[in-house]
Tab-separated table of C-alpha atoms in Angstrom:
chain	number	residue	atom	x	y	z
A	83	MET	CA	-55.308	25.984	-40.298
A	84	ARG	CA	-56.323	25.559	-43.920
A	85	LYS	CA	-52.884	26.745	-45.098
A	86	PHE	CA	-51.182	24.268	-42.769
A	87	LEU	CA	-53.297	21.365	-44.043
A	88	THR	CA	-52.619	22.385	-47.642
A	89	LEU	CA	-48.875	22.498	-46.976
A	90	LEU	CA	-48.988	19.136	-45.225
A	91	LEU	CA	-50.884	17.612	-48.165
A	92	LEU	CA	-48.280	18.979	-50.591
A	93	VAL	CA	-45.416	17.542	-48.525
A	94	VAL	CA	-47.077	14.118	-48.304
A	95	SER	CA	-47.836	14.173	-52.043
A	96	ALA	CA	-44.236	15.073	-52.879
A	97	PHE	CA	-42.968	12.333	-50.595
A	98	THR	CA	-45.156	9.607	-52.068
A	99	ALA	CA	-44.520	10.769	-55.656
A	100	SER	CA	-40.730	10.454	-55.339
A	101	ALA	CA	-40.616	7.492	-52.978
A	102	GLU	CA	-39.971	3.932	-54.038
A	103	PHE	CA	-42.248	1.252	-52.592
A	104	ARG	CA	-41.338	-2.424	-52.348
A	105	TRP	CA	-42.946	-5.308	-50.520
A	106	GLY	CA	-42.417	-8.992	-49.846
A	107	PRO	CA	-42.662	-11.903	-47.411
A	108	THR	CA	-40.841	-11.959	-44.097
A	109	ALA	CA	-40.260	-14.626	-41.452
A	110	GLY	CA	-38.176	-14.895	-38.336
A	111	TRP	CA	-37.437	-16.147	-34.855
A	112	ASN	CA	-37.987	-14.524	-31.475
A	113	ILE	CA	-37.095	-15.137	-27.857
A	114	SER	CA	-39.420	-13.453	-25.382
A	115	ASN	CA	-40.187	-13.126	-21.698
A	116	TYR	CA	-42.749	-11.561	-19.368
A	117	TYR	CA	-41.659	-8.829	-16.970
A	118	TRP	CA	-43.962	-8.630	-13.948
A	119	LYS	CA	-44.957	-5.485	-12.131
A	120	GLN	CA	-44.806	-7.232	-8.739
A	121	PRO	CA	-42.411	-9.985	-7.572
A	122	LEU	CA	-45.258	-12.470	-7.106
A	123	LEU	CA	-44.491	-14.426	-10.259
A	124	HIS	CA	-41.395	-15.356	-12.212
A	125	SER	CA	-41.052	-16.100	-15.918
A	126	ASP	CA	-38.417	-17.883	-17.998
A	127	GLN	CA	-37.857	-16.913	-21.617
A	128	ARG	CA	-38.637	-19.247	-24.495
A	129	SER	CA	-38.423	-19.019	-28.272
A	130	GLY	CA	-41.139	-18.473	-30.851
A	131	PHE	CA	-41.517	-17.336	-34.452
A	132	GLN	CA	-43.249	-14.804	-36.701
A	133	ALA	CA	-44.180	-14.605	-40.398
A	134	GLY	CA	-46.043	-12.194	-42.657
A	135	LEU	CA	-45.649	-9.398	-45.189
A	136	MET	CA	-43.671	-6.162	-45.011
A	137	GLY	CA	-43.370	-3.083	-47.187
A	138	GLU	CA	-40.659	-0.466	-47.520
A	139	LEU	CA	-41.188	3.113	-48.757
A	140	MET	CA	-37.882	4.941	-49.295
A	141	ILE	CA	-36.989	8.383	-50.671
A	142	PRO	CA	-34.269	7.894	-53.302
A	143	GLY	CA	-30.968	9.624	-52.688
A	144	ILE	CA	-31.300	10.542	-49.009
A	145	GLY	CA	-31.872	7.094	-47.514
A	146	PHE	CA	-34.852	7.955	-45.293
A	147	GLY	CA	-38.191	6.180	-45.410
A	148	ILE	CA	-40.618	3.975	-43.521
A	149	ASP	CA	-41.336	0.288	-43.278
A	150	LEU	CA	-44.587	-1.294	-42.256
A	151	GLY	CA	-46.157	-4.704	-42.267
A	152	ALA	CA	-48.557	-7.268	-40.866
A	153	ARG	CA	-47.427	-10.567	-39.385
A	154	TYR	CA	-48.518	-13.450	-37.224
A	155	ALA	CA	-46.316	-13.858	-34.127
A	156	TYR	CA	-46.126	-16.763	-31.717
A	157	ARG	CA	-44.726	-15.776	-28.300
A	158	ASP	CA	-43.975	-18.225	-25.507
A	159	ALA	CA	-42.646	-18.120	-21.943
A	160	THR	CA	-42.719	-20.347	-18.853
A	161	VAL	CA	-44.542	-18.909	-15.831
A	162	ASN	CA	-43.689	-20.390	-12.432
A	163	LEU	CA	-47.108	-20.324	-10.767
A	164	GLY	CA	-46.300	-23.380	-8.683
A	165	ASP	CA	-43.344	-21.693	-6.964
A	166	PHE	CA	-45.532	-19.156	-5.146
A	167	PRO	CA	-48.099	-20.144	-2.468
A	168	VAL	CA	-50.569	-17.470	-3.593
A	169	TRP	CA	-51.049	-19.526	-6.801
A	170	SER	CA	-50.014	-23.063	-5.795
A	171	THR	CA	-52.682	-23.220	-3.040
A	172	ASP	CA	-55.282	-22.871	-5.815
A	173	GLY	CA	-53.752	-25.846	-7.634
A	174	TYR	CA	-51.786	-23.964	-10.293
A	175	GLN	CA	-48.429	-25.392	-11.419
A	176	ASN	CA	-45.584	-24.149	-13.562
A	177	GLY	CA	-46.549	-23.989	-17.208
A	178	SER	CA	-46.110	-22.374	-20.589
A	179	LEU	CA	-47.995	-19.214	-21.536
A	180	ARG	CA	-48.394	-19.193	-25.309
A	181	LEU	CA	-49.579	-16.032	-27.026
A	182	HIS	CA	-50.758	-15.794	-30.665
A	183	ARG	CA	-50.718	-12.206	-31.971
A	184	LEU	CA	-51.274	-10.096	-35.052
A	185	GLU	CA	-48.457	-7.532	-35.098
A	186	ILE	CA	-48.375	-4.333	-37.158
A	187	PRO	CA	-44.973	-2.583	-37.054
A	188	LEU	CA	-44.508	0.975	-38.346
A	189	ASN	CA	-40.889	2.120	-38.385
A	190	LEU	CA	-38.866	5.129	-39.426
A	191	ARG	CA	-35.924	3.752	-41.406
A	192	PHE	CA	-32.546	5.013	-42.546
A	193	LYS	CA	-30.545	3.073	-45.127
A	194	TRP	CA	-26.987	3.903	-46.222
A	195	THR	CA	-27.260	4.103	-50.017
A	196	ARG	CA	-24.297	6.292	-50.993
A	197	MET	CA	-21.312	3.953	-50.897
A	198	ASP	CA	-19.913	4.301	-54.444
A	199	GLY	CA	-21.775	1.291	-55.789
A	200	LEU	CA	-21.246	-0.983	-52.803
A	201	GLU	CA	-24.908	-0.444	-51.835
A	202	HIS	CA	-25.903	-2.678	-54.776
A	203	TYR	CA	-24.367	-5.589	-52.877
A	204	VAL	CA	-24.825	-4.626	-49.228
A	205	ALA	CA	-26.577	-1.643	-47.608
A	206	PRO	CA	-26.810	-1.343	-43.797
A	207	PHE	CA	-29.914	0.178	-42.218
A	208	ALA	CA	-31.385	1.100	-38.852
A	209	PHE	CA	-35.022	1.502	-37.807
A	210	VAL	CA	-37.224	2.499	-34.881
A	211	GLY	CA	-40.964	2.809	-34.346
A	212	PRO	CA	-44.106	1.540	-32.617
A	213	LEU	CA	-45.450	-1.991	-32.881
A	214	PHE	CA	-49.202	-2.526	-32.462
A	215	ALA	CA	-50.189	-6.034	-31.340
A	216	PHE	CA	-53.640	-7.641	-31.242
A	217	ASN	CA	-54.144	-10.853	-29.266
A	218	LEU	CA	-55.729	-13.621	-31.339
A	219	ALA	CA	-55.523	-16.585	-28.942
A	220	GLN	CA	-53.639	-17.788	-25.879
A	221	SER	CA	-52.985	-20.889	-23.817
A	222	ASP	CA	-55.706	-21.937	-21.391
A	223	CYS	CA	-54.661	-20.767	-17.926
A	224	LYS	CA	-57.445	-19.758	-15.537
A	225	ALA	CA	-55.071	-17.657	-13.423
A	226	ILE	CA	-54.163	-15.331	-16.328
A	227	GLU	CA	-56.262	-12.918	-18.387
A	228	HIS	CA	-55.318	-11.042	-21.555
A	229	PRO	CA	-56.220	-7.602	-22.958
A	230	ALA	CA	-57.352	-7.183	-26.553
A	231	GLY	CA	-53.968	-5.784	-27.553
A	232	SER	CA	-50.883	-3.839	-26.595
A	233	VAL	CA	-48.272	-1.411	-27.923
A	234	GLY	CA	-44.503	-1.819	-27.964
A	235	LEU	CA	-41.463	0.070	-29.216
A	236	GLN	CA	-39.223	-1.667	-31.739
A	237	PHE	CA	-35.697	-0.659	-32.686
A	238	GLY	CA	-33.042	-2.550	-34.600
A	239	ILE	CA	-30.368	-2.790	-37.270
A	240	GLY	CA	-29.869	-4.858	-40.374
A	241	GLY	CA	-28.486	-5.140	-43.865
A	242	GLU	CA	-29.826	-5.419	-47.386
A	243	PHE	CA	-28.021	-7.821	-49.707
A	244	LEU	CA	-28.156	-7.799	-53.520
A	245	GLU	CA	-30.947	-5.152	-53.353
A	246	HIS	CA	-33.609	-7.705	-52.380
A	247	ILE	CA	-32.696	-9.768	-49.305
A	248	GLN	CA	-32.934	-8.068	-45.893
A	249	LEU	CA	-31.666	-9.558	-42.650
A	250	SER	CA	-32.409	-7.639	-39.437
A	251	ALA	CA	-32.249	-7.981	-35.660
A	252	SER	CA	-34.424	-5.963	-33.292
A	253	TYR	CA	-35.545	-5.577	-29.715
A	254	ILE	CA	-39.234	-5.046	-28.937
A	255	TRP	CA	-39.845	-3.321	-25.623
A	256	GLY	CA	-43.366	-3.770	-24.306
A	257	THR	CA	-44.729	-0.424	-23.112
A	258	CYS	CA	-47.992	-1.746	-21.636
A	259	TYR	CA	-49.162	-5.042	-20.180
A	260	ASP	CA	-49.905	-8.154	-22.263
A	261	ILE	CA	-51.133	-10.399	-19.451
A	262	ARG	CA	-52.558	-9.942	-15.943
A	263	THR	CA	-53.355	-12.261	-13.056
A	264	VAL	CA	-57.038	-12.704	-12.230
A	265	LYS	CA	-56.587	-12.864	-8.455
A	266	LEU	CA	-54.466	-9.680	-8.106
A	267	ASP	CA	-55.624	-6.988	-10.535
A	268	ASN	CA	-52.457	-4.918	-10.134
A	269	ASN	CA	-50.107	-7.810	-10.952
A	270	SER	CA	-49.538	-7.441	-14.681
A	271	ALA	CA	-46.664	-8.168	-17.055
A	272	ARG	CA	-45.382	-6.740	-20.312
A	273	ASN	CA	-43.899	-8.944	-23.011
A	274	SER	CA	-40.577	-7.969	-24.574
A	275	ALA	CA	-38.599	-9.892	-27.168
A	276	TRP	CA	-35.460	-10.133	-29.254
A	277	THR	CA	-36.177	-10.969	-32.893
A	278	ILE	CA	-34.310	-11.946	-36.057
A	279	ASN	CA	-36.131	-11.466	-39.375
A	280	LEU	CA	-35.400	-12.404	-42.961
A	281	ALA	CA	-37.304	-10.682	-45.787
A	282	TYR	CA	-37.288	-10.712	-49.569
A	283	LEU	CA	-38.506	-7.478	-51.210
A	284	PHE	CA	-39.652	-7.409	-54.823
C-alpha cells in the first residue's frame, strides 16, 4: 500500500510540474427543464444564466488535462401545478420555479493542439465530468421542497480562439433530484440543461 501511494504521489507531482494552469472569468446562458419521476406534474423549459471563474490545467504536448471552476447559476422552469387536480384543489396555480445554485464543475478535457500552428488561432476541445451543485435559494412555492444539493454529469464541445477565448456548448444531465413535491414524497424531478459558455483565460 505504501509503494502504491508513493507511486501515485510521484505521478501527481510529475503531472502538476509539467502542466500549464490558466484561469479566468466565464459567463453563459442556459435553458433548463425539470423531468418528473411520476406523470403528476408537467414542466416547460425556460432560460437562465450562469457566471463565475474557471481554471484549466493542461499537459503540454499531449492535449489532456482538466478544467474546474465555481459559478453562480440561475435556473428557471414553469411548473403546471394548476393543470392537475391533486395540486389545484389546494389552490396552487401554474408558476415559475426559480433555482439559484452554486455549481462546481470538474471535467476531463482533451484539446487538439498539434495542428501545425493552426492551434494558435483555433483549437477544438471536448470535455466530460461531474458537476456538483449546491442550492442557495429558490422561489417560494409551498408545494415544492428542495434538497441541499445535487450531482449532474456534464459533457460538451468547444473551441479556443487566439489562445485565450473559449466558447463551449454542453449538456448537463441531472443524475439525482433537485426538487420534490411535499404532498407526494416519491414525486421528484431532476433538472437538466443545455448551456453555452464564454470564457477568457489569462
